[in-house]
XYZ file of C-alpha atoms in Angstrom:
605
model
C 32.770 9.964 4.841
C 29.241 9.265 3.668
C 27.882 12.461 5.234
C 30.578 14.453 3.458
C 29.550 12.858 0.177
C 25.898 13.680 0.824
C 26.767 17.332 1.411
C 28.785 17.502 -1.797
C 26.020 15.711 -3.661
C 23.388 18.174 -2.524
C 25.498 21.079 -3.767
C 26.175 19.436 -7.104
C 22.520 18.641 -7.655
C 21.605 22.221 -6.796
C 24.029 23.499 -9.446
C 22.745 21.047 -12.031
C 19.171 22.008 -11.190
C 20.038 25.713 -11.655
C 21.651 24.915 -15.027
C 18.478 23.096 -16.083
C 16.292 26.038 -15.068
C 18.518 28.522 -16.942
C 18.508 26.354 -20.061
C 14.725 26.073 -20.003
C 14.404 29.804 -19.361
C 16.597 30.647 -22.360
C 14.622 28.333 -24.605
C 11.351 29.866 -23.451
C 12.628 33.381 -24.149
C 13.676 32.309 -27.618
C 10.264 30.772 -28.203
C 8.558 33.892 -26.911
C 10.464 36.049 -29.378
C 9.404 33.941 -32.330
C 6.143 34.221 -34.226
C 3.377 31.837 -33.176
C 3.879 29.961 -36.425
C 7.476 29.247 -35.458
C 6.663 27.932 -31.982
C 7.140 24.196 -31.597
C 4.082 22.226 -30.603
C 3.858 21.028 -27.023
C 4.516 17.488 -28.241
C 7.607 18.614 -30.113
C 8.890 20.518 -27.098
C 8.413 17.537 -24.787
C 10.011 15.162 -27.303
C 12.963 17.454 -27.981
C 13.857 18.116 -24.353
C 13.275 14.468 -23.453
C 15.602 13.218 -26.185
C 18.240 15.803 -25.262
C 18.143 14.576 -21.679
C 18.539 10.967 -22.836
C 21.446 11.796 -25.170
C 23.316 13.830 -22.568
C 22.600 11.273 -19.863
C 23.983 8.504 -22.088
C 27.131 10.527 -22.715
C 27.872 10.885 -19.002
C 27.126 7.227 -18.274
C 29.359 6.282 -21.181
C 32.157 8.323 -19.586
C 31.849 6.157 -16.476
C 33.008 3.202 -18.591
C 36.258 4.949 -19.426
C 37.585 5.994 -16.059
C 38.731 4.380 -12.838
C 39.053 7.632 -10.920
C 36.652 7.760 -7.975
C 36.339 11.525 -8.319
C 35.427 11.298 -11.999
C 33.086 8.366 -11.413
C 31.180 10.381 -8.838
C 31.039 13.485 -11.051
C 29.854 11.597 -14.110
C 27.292 9.702 -12.065
C 25.804 12.852 -10.530
C 25.545 14.534 -13.934
C 23.968 11.455 -15.495
C 21.572 10.905 -12.596
C 20.308 14.489 -12.724
C 19.617 14.181 -16.451
C 17.887 10.856 -15.881
C 15.654 12.485 -13.257
C 14.932 15.336 -15.679
C 13.777 12.710 -18.198
C 11.903 10.651 -15.612
C 8.403 12.188 -15.969
C 8.315 11.327 -19.673
C 10.259 8.061 -19.490
C 8.255 6.581 -16.604
C 4.998 7.415 -18.383
C 6.083 6.541 -21.901
C 7.986 3.324 -21.217
C 7.406 1.751 -17.798
C 9.472 -1.328 -18.636
C 12.634 0.564 -19.561
C 12.186 3.007 -16.687
C 11.924 0.091 -14.261
C 15.060 -1.476 -15.752
C 17.077 1.733 -15.479
C 15.857 2.615 -11.986
C 15.695 -0.898 -10.477
C 16.791 -1.610 -6.893
C 20.185 -3.271 -6.632
C 18.751 -6.712 -5.852
C 18.076 -9.782 -7.981
C 15.095 -9.423 -10.286
C 13.065 -12.644 -10.266
C 10.309 -13.072 -12.842
C 8.202 -16.210 -12.497
C 5.379 -16.845 -14.939
C 5.281 -20.640 -14.684
C 7.639 -23.573 -14.168
C 9.003 -23.220 -17.700
C 9.480 -19.448 -17.667
C 11.592 -18.257 -14.749
C 14.062 -15.413 -15.283
C 16.683 -14.323 -12.768
C 18.583 -11.142 -13.601
C 21.210 -9.083 -11.854
C 20.204 -5.398 -12.013
C 22.202 -3.015 -14.182
C 20.634 0.240 -13.097
C 21.364 3.663 -11.674
C 20.921 2.206 -8.199
C 23.574 -0.381 -9.067
C 25.910 2.445 -10.059
C 25.151 4.502 -6.946
C 25.815 1.642 -4.548
C 28.950 0.554 -6.440
C 30.507 3.987 -7.036
C 30.006 5.085 -3.432
C 31.144 1.792 -1.911
C 34.306 1.667 0.201
C 35.962 -0.553 -2.421
C 35.372 0.050 -6.112
C 34.313 -2.956 -8.186
C 35.213 -1.678 -11.628
C 33.833 -4.703 -13.434
C 30.389 -4.139 -11.921
C 30.546 -0.375 -12.457
C 31.705 -0.524 -16.053
C 29.348 -3.391 -16.894
C 26.317 -1.563 -15.543
C 27.378 1.678 -17.249
C 27.709 -0.118 -20.603
C 24.215 -1.619 -20.460
C 22.646 1.639 -19.242
C 24.359 3.583 -22.041
C 23.092 1.186 -24.685
C 19.578 1.240 -23.265
C 19.478 5.057 -23.187
C 20.711 5.309 -26.783
C 18.136 2.787 -27.920
C 15.404 4.700 -26.117
C 16.379 7.991 -27.726
C 16.519 6.427 -31.173
C 13.134 4.721 -30.935
C 11.068 7.285 -29.029
C 8.061 8.723 -30.826
C 5.907 11.095 -28.789
C 3.764 12.342 -31.651
C 0.827 10.343 -30.261
C 0.580 12.474 -27.122
C -2.776 14.109 -26.543
C -3.781 16.483 -23.789
C -5.005 13.688 -21.533
C -1.647 11.895 -21.885
C 0.234 15.041 -20.913
C -1.982 15.607 -17.877
C -1.603 11.986 -16.803
C 2.161 12.379 -17.204
C 2.181 15.436 -14.937
C 0.059 13.737 -12.312
C 2.122 10.539 -12.341
C 5.270 12.579 -11.799
C 3.985 14.561 -8.825
C 2.560 11.386 -7.252
C 5.830 9.527 -7.829
C 7.707 12.262 -5.987
C 5.316 12.206 -3.026
C 4.983 8.431 -2.714
C 8.470 7.162 -3.604
C 10.717 10.062 -4.597
C 11.032 11.757 -1.203
C 11.426 8.433 0.633
C 14.901 7.508 -0.595
C 13.457 4.580 -2.561
C 15.797 5.056 -5.516
C 18.701 6.867 -3.859
C 19.614 4.384 -1.121
C 23.182 5.537 -0.463
C 23.359 9.254 -1.190
C 19.808 9.970 0.001
C 19.678 12.642 -2.708
C 15.930 12.197 -2.994
C 14.917 15.793 -2.335
C 17.261 17.442 -4.825
C 16.380 14.772 -7.390
C 12.705 15.498 -6.819
C 13.382 19.198 -7.379
C 14.867 18.238 -10.755
C 11.665 16.358 -11.606
C 9.623 19.443 -10.783
C 11.868 21.549 -13.013
C 10.791 19.320 -15.894
C 7.142 19.703 -14.890
C 7.631 23.462 -14.802
C 9.071 23.479 -18.324
C 6.061 21.495 -19.590
C 3.580 23.863 -17.911
C 5.370 26.863 -19.438
C 5.323 25.265 -22.878
C 1.620 24.502 -22.401
C 0.726 28.118 -21.547
C -1.342 28.655 -24.747
C -3.649 25.811 -23.674
C -4.755 27.620 -20.521
C -7.982 29.574 -20.897
C -7.735 30.568 -17.239
C -4.465 32.482 -16.950
C -4.842 32.661 -13.165
C -4.735 28.846 -13.147
C -1.527 28.908 -15.179
C -0.017 31.389 -12.711
C -1.160 29.229 -9.803
C 0.666 26.240 -11.297
C 3.906 28.189 -11.698
C 3.647 29.650 -8.204
C 2.965 26.209 -6.678
C 5.764 24.488 -8.606
C 8.243 27.251 -7.730
C 7.342 26.885 -4.048
C 7.750 23.113 -4.299
C 11.143 23.380 -6.013
C 12.324 25.807 -3.352
C 11.139 23.540 -0.558
C 12.798 20.453 -2.050
C 16.017 22.259 -2.954
C 16.496 23.527 0.594
C 15.314 20.347 2.299
C 17.502 17.944 4.274
C 16.682 14.250 3.975
C 16.331 13.389 7.678
C 14.490 16.494 8.863
C 12.252 17.100 5.821
C 8.576 17.427 6.793
C 6.960 14.967 4.399
C 3.590 15.181 6.138
C 3.301 18.914 5.452
C 4.700 18.489 1.942
C 1.950 16.062 0.934
C -0.800 17.890 2.827
C 0.063 21.379 1.580
C 1.574 20.701 -1.839
C 0.774 17.291 -3.336
C -2.915 17.590 -2.475
C -2.977 21.172 -3.744
C -1.387 20.078 -7.002
C -4.041 17.391 -7.443
C -6.661 20.122 -7.092
C -4.851 22.206 -9.723
C -4.726 19.108 -11.922
C -8.495 18.745 -11.764
C -9.008 22.424 -12.533
C -6.693 22.041 -15.527
C -8.695 19.069 -16.779
C -11.762 21.309 -16.805
C -9.893 24.295 -18.257
C -8.445 22.233 -21.126
C -11.798 20.463 -21.586
C -10.104 17.065 -21.375
C -12.067 13.813 -21.440
C -10.114 10.787 -20.234
C -10.689 7.636 -22.302
C -10.407 5.369 -19.270
C -9.341 5.271 -15.618
C -6.062 3.857 -14.359
C -5.242 2.950 -10.743
C -5.927 6.475 -9.507
C -9.336 7.945 -10.237
C -9.087 10.800 -12.713
C -10.802 13.241 -10.326
C -8.837 12.307 -7.182
C -7.898 15.314 -5.035
C -5.964 13.367 -2.392
C -3.902 10.192 -2.295
C -5.312 9.303 1.131
C -9.017 9.020 0.368
C -11.627 6.354 -0.319
C -12.190 8.223 -3.599
C -8.536 7.896 -4.644
C -8.435 4.403 -6.126
C -10.174 2.735 -9.014
C -10.519 -0.739 -7.506
C -11.275 -2.228 -10.931
C -7.624 -1.624 -11.779
C -6.703 -4.320 -9.273
C -8.808 -7.046 -10.820
C -8.518 -8.808 -14.163
C -12.293 -8.808 -14.539
C -13.683 -6.616 -17.306
C -17.001 -5.811 -15.621
C -17.053 -6.852 -11.966
C -20.290 -6.142 -10.173
C -20.109 -3.233 -7.752
C -22.440 -1.383 -5.404
C -24.016 -1.729 -1.971
C -26.210 -4.696 -2.888
C -23.363 -6.940 -4.024
C -21.282 -5.904 -0.996
C -24.132 -6.886 1.343
C -24.487 -10.229 -0.419
C -20.736 -10.759 -0.173
C -20.844 -10.020 3.542
C -23.508 -12.699 4.076
C -21.446 -15.257 2.145
C -18.267 -14.198 3.961
C -19.886 -15.051 7.297
C -21.636 -18.267 6.199
C -20.016 -21.383 7.773
C -22.209 -23.691 5.688
C -19.963 -23.070 2.697
C -17.307 -25.285 4.283
C -17.513 -29.088 4.112
C -18.036 -29.562 7.861
C -20.204 -26.465 8.201
C -17.928 -25.093 10.909
C -15.760 -22.533 9.115
C -16.420 -19.301 7.234
C -14.092 -16.612 5.937
C -14.801 -14.782 9.201
C -13.337 -17.672 11.206
C -9.818 -16.388 10.490
C -10.770 -12.789 9.742
C -12.690 -11.224 12.629
C -14.126 -7.784 12.009
C -13.257 -6.549 15.514
C -9.594 -7.429 14.934
C -9.409 -5.607 11.594
C -10.204 -8.916 9.889
C -7.442 -10.963 11.497
C -7.871 -13.602 14.225
C -5.363 -12.593 16.899
C -3.605 -15.974 16.751
C 0.080 -16.513 16.094
C -0.785 -19.122 13.475
C -4.337 -19.398 12.192
C -6.344 -22.504 12.952
C -5.200 -25.373 10.726
C -2.727 -23.158 8.877
C 1.019 -22.572 8.924
C 0.973 -18.770 8.814
C -0.480 -15.775 10.598
C -3.763 -14.397 9.195
C -3.163 -11.023 7.509
C -5.714 -8.238 7.640
C -8.247 -8.086 4.809
C -8.519 -4.318 5.104
C -7.027 -2.737 1.979
C -6.387 -6.241 0.611
C -8.086 -5.213 -2.632
C -5.322 -2.691 -3.383
C -2.591 -5.134 -4.339
C -1.708 -7.355 -7.272
C -0.753 -10.567 -5.428
C -2.417 -12.527 -2.641
C -1.321 -14.829 0.176
C 2.080 -14.337 1.801
C 3.700 -16.444 -0.921
C 1.818 -14.609 -3.739
C 0.299 -17.812 -5.122
C -2.985 -16.115 -6.113
C -3.365 -13.263 -8.567
C -6.830 -12.020 -7.613
C -9.297 -12.013 -4.752
C -11.569 -14.358 -6.698
C -8.621 -16.708 -7.198
C -7.671 -16.504 -3.544
C -11.158 -17.662 -2.584
C -10.727 -20.785 -4.731
C -7.621 -21.690 -2.732
C -9.528 -21.293 0.549
C -12.460 -23.412 -0.639
C -10.245 -26.278 -1.839
C -7.729 -26.189 1.029
C -8.086 -29.340 3.154
C -7.418 -27.390 6.357
C -9.926 -24.665 5.505
C -13.221 -25.291 3.661
C -12.038 -28.715 2.409
C -14.553 -28.567 -0.422
C -14.655 -27.731 -4.110
C -16.417 -25.173 -6.288
C -19.298 -27.552 -7.071
C -19.954 -27.987 -3.352
C -19.803 -24.210 -2.868
C -22.388 -23.751 -5.605
C -24.618 -26.493 -4.182
C -24.692 -24.980 -0.666
C -25.573 -21.514 -1.945
C -28.335 -22.850 -4.183
C -29.811 -24.739 -1.211
C -30.166 -21.533 0.809
C -33.396 -19.950 -0.454
C -32.521 -16.608 1.147
C -29.756 -16.112 -1.402
C -31.906 -16.582 -4.525
C -33.616 -13.144 -4.632
C -30.273 -11.448 -4.034
C -28.619 -13.248 -6.932
C -31.719 -12.561 -9.052
C -31.426 -8.812 -8.525
C -27.642 -8.575 -8.816
C -26.578 -11.291 -11.244
C -29.835 -11.775 -13.164
C -30.435 -15.071 -11.390
C -27.029 -16.504 -12.245
C -25.757 -18.433 -9.253
C -22.354 -19.767 -10.293
C -19.145 -20.404 -8.424
C -17.835 -17.222 -10.048
C -20.704 -14.955 -8.993
C -20.381 -16.352 -5.451
C -16.669 -15.603 -5.392
C -17.179 -12.210 -7.013
C -19.671 -11.177 -4.319
C -17.273 -12.171 -1.526
C -14.433 -10.378 -3.303
C -16.528 -7.223 -3.647
C -17.181 -7.263 0.079
C -13.426 -7.428 0.698
C -12.930 -4.615 -1.825
C -15.216 -2.461 0.308
C -12.834 -2.683 3.286
C -10.633 0.265 2.278
C -12.266 3.303 3.905
C -9.210 5.598 4.330
C -10.905 7.216 7.329
C -8.220 6.878 9.979
C -7.034 9.711 12.177
C -3.982 10.035 9.943
C -6.072 10.230 6.750
C -8.395 12.841 8.213
C -5.483 14.993 9.329
C -3.445 14.886 6.120
C -6.643 15.728 4.227
C -7.305 18.708 6.494
C -10.575 17.293 7.837
C -9.367 17.545 11.426
C -6.391 18.893 13.316
C -5.772 16.248 15.948
C -2.518 14.579 14.910
C 0.071 14.609 17.681
C 3.690 15.654 17.309
C 4.769 12.055 17.868
C 2.388 10.674 15.200
C 3.569 13.255 12.698
C 7.215 12.566 13.566
C 6.495 8.853 13.126
C 5.151 9.401 9.618
C 8.173 11.479 8.685
C 10.519 8.776 10.024
C 8.499 6.089 8.239
C 8.911 8.041 4.994
C 12.523 9.051 5.560
C 15.109 7.997 8.109
C 13.383 4.693 8.906
C 13.215 3.707 5.193
C 9.917 1.938 5.965
C 8.171 3.479 2.947
C 10.724 2.012 0.553
C 8.875 -1.307 1.040
C 5.538 -0.234 2.582
C 4.526 2.322 -0.046
C 1.998 5.017 0.798
C -0.901 5.558 0.685
C -1.828 1.898 1.320
C 1.495 1.236 3.087
C 1.813 -2.173 1.469
C 4.159 -3.525 -1.222
C 2.268 -2.295 -4.299
C 4.459 0.257 -6.065
C 3.077 3.746 -6.844
C 2.049 5.497 -8.944
C 1.090 2.782 -11.463
C 0.243 0.221 -8.743
C 0.847 -2.614 -11.208
C 3.356 -4.618 -9.172
C 3.333 -5.922 -5.607
C 6.788 -6.559 -4.173
C 8.050 -9.408 -2.043
C 10.900 -9.071 0.436
C 13.392 -11.194 2.338
C 13.655 -9.791 5.870
C 15.245 -12.685 7.748
C 12.348 -13.174 10.166
C 13.395 -15.378 13.119
C 11.556 -18.488 14.253
C 11.423 -17.153 17.825
C 11.574 -13.730 19.427
C 15.299 -14.072 20.065
C 18.035 -11.537 19.353
C 20.943 -13.588 20.733
C 20.621 -17.069 19.227
C 18.278 -16.210 16.370
C 17.474 -18.756 13.669
C 15.554 -17.957 10.504
C 11.986 -19.223 10.418
C 11.771 -22.508 8.497
C 8.924 -21.350 6.229
C 10.472 -20.935 2.756
C 7.727 -18.567 1.560
C 7.847 -17.817 -2.160
C 10.070 -20.828 -2.825
C 7.014 -23.072 -2.634
C 5.444 -21.442 -5.691
C 7.869 -22.669 -8.392
C 10.808 -24.038 -6.408
C 13.047 -21.095 -7.306
C 15.997 -21.198 -4.888
C 16.401 -17.419 -5.034
C 12.885 -17.041 -3.649
C 13.547 -18.809 -0.337
C 12.240 -16.849 2.668
C 10.574 -14.209 0.472
C 7.136 -12.963 1.527
C 4.695 -10.393 0.245
C 4.811 -6.984 1.938
C 1.478 -6.497 3.778
C -0.167 -3.221 4.734
C 0.575 -1.652 8.106
C -2.820 0.044 8.142
C -4.772 -1.031 11.230
C -1.559 -2.618 12.547
C -2.469 -1.628 16.108
C -5.305 -4.188 15.909
C -3.614 -7.010 14.022
C -1.087 -8.497 16.474
C 0.811 -10.773 16.430
C 3.069 -9.728 13.576
C 5.077 -11.163 10.662
C 4.074 -14.201 8.619
C 4.746 -16.482 11.613
C 3.336 -14.199 14.327
C 6.720 -14.101 16.048
C 6.282 -10.598 17.503
C 3.413 -9.702 19.804
C 4.049 -5.948 20.030
C 4.694 -3.261 17.415
C 7.651 -2.097 19.509
C 9.274 -5.489 18.869
C 8.695 -5.167 15.132
C 10.279 -1.705 15.108
C 13.236 -3.026 17.108
C 13.732 -5.810 14.544
C 13.904 -3.309 11.692
C 16.036 -0.904 13.696
C 18.669 -3.628 14.152
C 18.816 -4.308 10.389
C 16.376 -7.182 10.156
C 17.686 -10.732 10.248
C 21.239 -9.568 9.548
C 21.115 -7.424 12.678
C 20.362 -10.395 14.917
C 22.850 -12.787 13.380
C 20.807 -14.415 10.590
C 23.009 -14.557 7.494
C 20.941 -14.569 4.308
C 22.885 -13.124 1.349
C 19.724 -12.170 -0.559
C 18.160 -10.179 2.300
C 16.429 -7.241 0.650
C 16.145 -5.190 3.834
C 19.300 -3.074 4.267
C 21.391 -4.800 6.955
C 22.681 -1.583 8.525
C 21.109 -0.481 11.826
C 18.769 2.493 11.460
C 20.124 4.175 14.610
C 16.641 5.230 15.704
C 16.349 6.727 19.161
C 13.782 5.402 21.638
C 11.683 8.504 20.948
C 11.800 7.843 17.206
C 10.907 4.186 17.649
C 7.903 5.123 19.782
C 6.914 7.720 17.196
C 6.782 4.993 14.551
C 4.468 2.945 16.760
C 2.292 6.014 17.382
C 2.077 6.741 13.656
C 1.010 3.189 12.846
C -1.648 3.431 15.562
C -2.963 6.572 13.851
C -3.674 4.401 10.778
C -6.507 2.600 12.595
C -9.725 3.090 10.634
C -12.359 5.048 12.525
C -14.967 2.271 12.098
C -12.814 0.095 14.393
C -12.713 2.736 17.132
C -14.854 1.882 20.136
């Protein structure tokens, strides 16, 4: 039944996409026939089409409230969803909060600021509608309730949207965000969990990008660049429109299209003579999403002017490896984070701790720290280590005292921090060293960037499964493959997987560690843990927060069974889909091979 629905869905989306293209084409012809004075500004064009998409989307969602026919529910949903995707490039850039509300996963939304401000909300989103409308049994109360809230939100958005502020740099950022969102979440099935309509929906997004490029034609001084954009977008739309979710070659798509579009983006910046007022998570001149030049690491810290550069990194490395900073003088950061093990320690549970030591590689590219997310920055995480009785068992005054006593540190602090040795400058130096551990120089990175041609068929298949059939990338988001959501990278997710206490698939019991519950005592956060990176995973065994699995093949098997639910652990709030993935042995091995290809070259012997 579900495969039949997917086939129908693909055809419907193709028709809707064609209708969108024809509508845009007609409007462009009309505009071309008018005098230049009569042409709407680019801002006006974007605002007009955006508001039309919102109005029409709201009308179809509203219709969902007034029917109980499965056939009509499905038709109205598909129409509404296509219009929502057409509006997505503008909506997701213009109003992240409302976009996140409308496109939220169908799981409880927990917001914890402190003990007095904890909000728990059931989602009322398009994903709620998709899962409810295509369920075996229709829950009309849930469907109609979600449709009502979505309708009201869309109407409010349309009424209160003002895009007159848009400047050229906003429009270029909007385009780039959209193409990155497609590559990093859109084609993975992240927001189409049942229908897996991700490719046709992504084609709809590119139709919107095409309409914006066409409307922006007068801005292009280099007409060959304009033609290159249209040619590239047309190729991308064709590829996505014809693609099939399971077999789609996501590796080639990103290598040959996303990266090319980033190059076109940079050429357009120069052609339009745009100066960006600041840098967001992605560097404004990035030409790949898998590069050490991709990320602006300052985006991931709340510091206004953190010190950077080789000198501070070298100082941080010395402090990282200094056992004298601990009360007994027998423990440094390196005690639990060995460089030769990708900054883990190889133990099931780290010495004196209750959890496995995660890798520090790529740790800078996230918004929450520790498995239970109790720290909000690397500098804050270091405080917790210093004051922990089973780690440094000290305090910040002691940390400062030990550094001041070491005369070798003084000239380094003099040159970097103008002689200011404080607990903060100490922590900042260590944090900067950790921020340097994101090289993006693995075999996989080099191949997707075209620097070498050594990737095997199995490694490439593994990436495509990771990004598609395996649904791994719906929690481990590329390019970091951790829980920080692209393309804004403002939020790091936590998940409930149902990890067992022992490697047991017959009499499995959930591990007793309550994870995120310990932060504020929120019952709905029991057994939730931050999603770590799988980069360098081949070096970081054992796996999971409790080190229960010693081999990557065991981890893949756990996911393939449906997580905890697949081995008999009943946790109603499990965020991992409980259905088996039905991966073949070849596909499971391919996943392991892909993860091994993510080993940074500096760890290769």
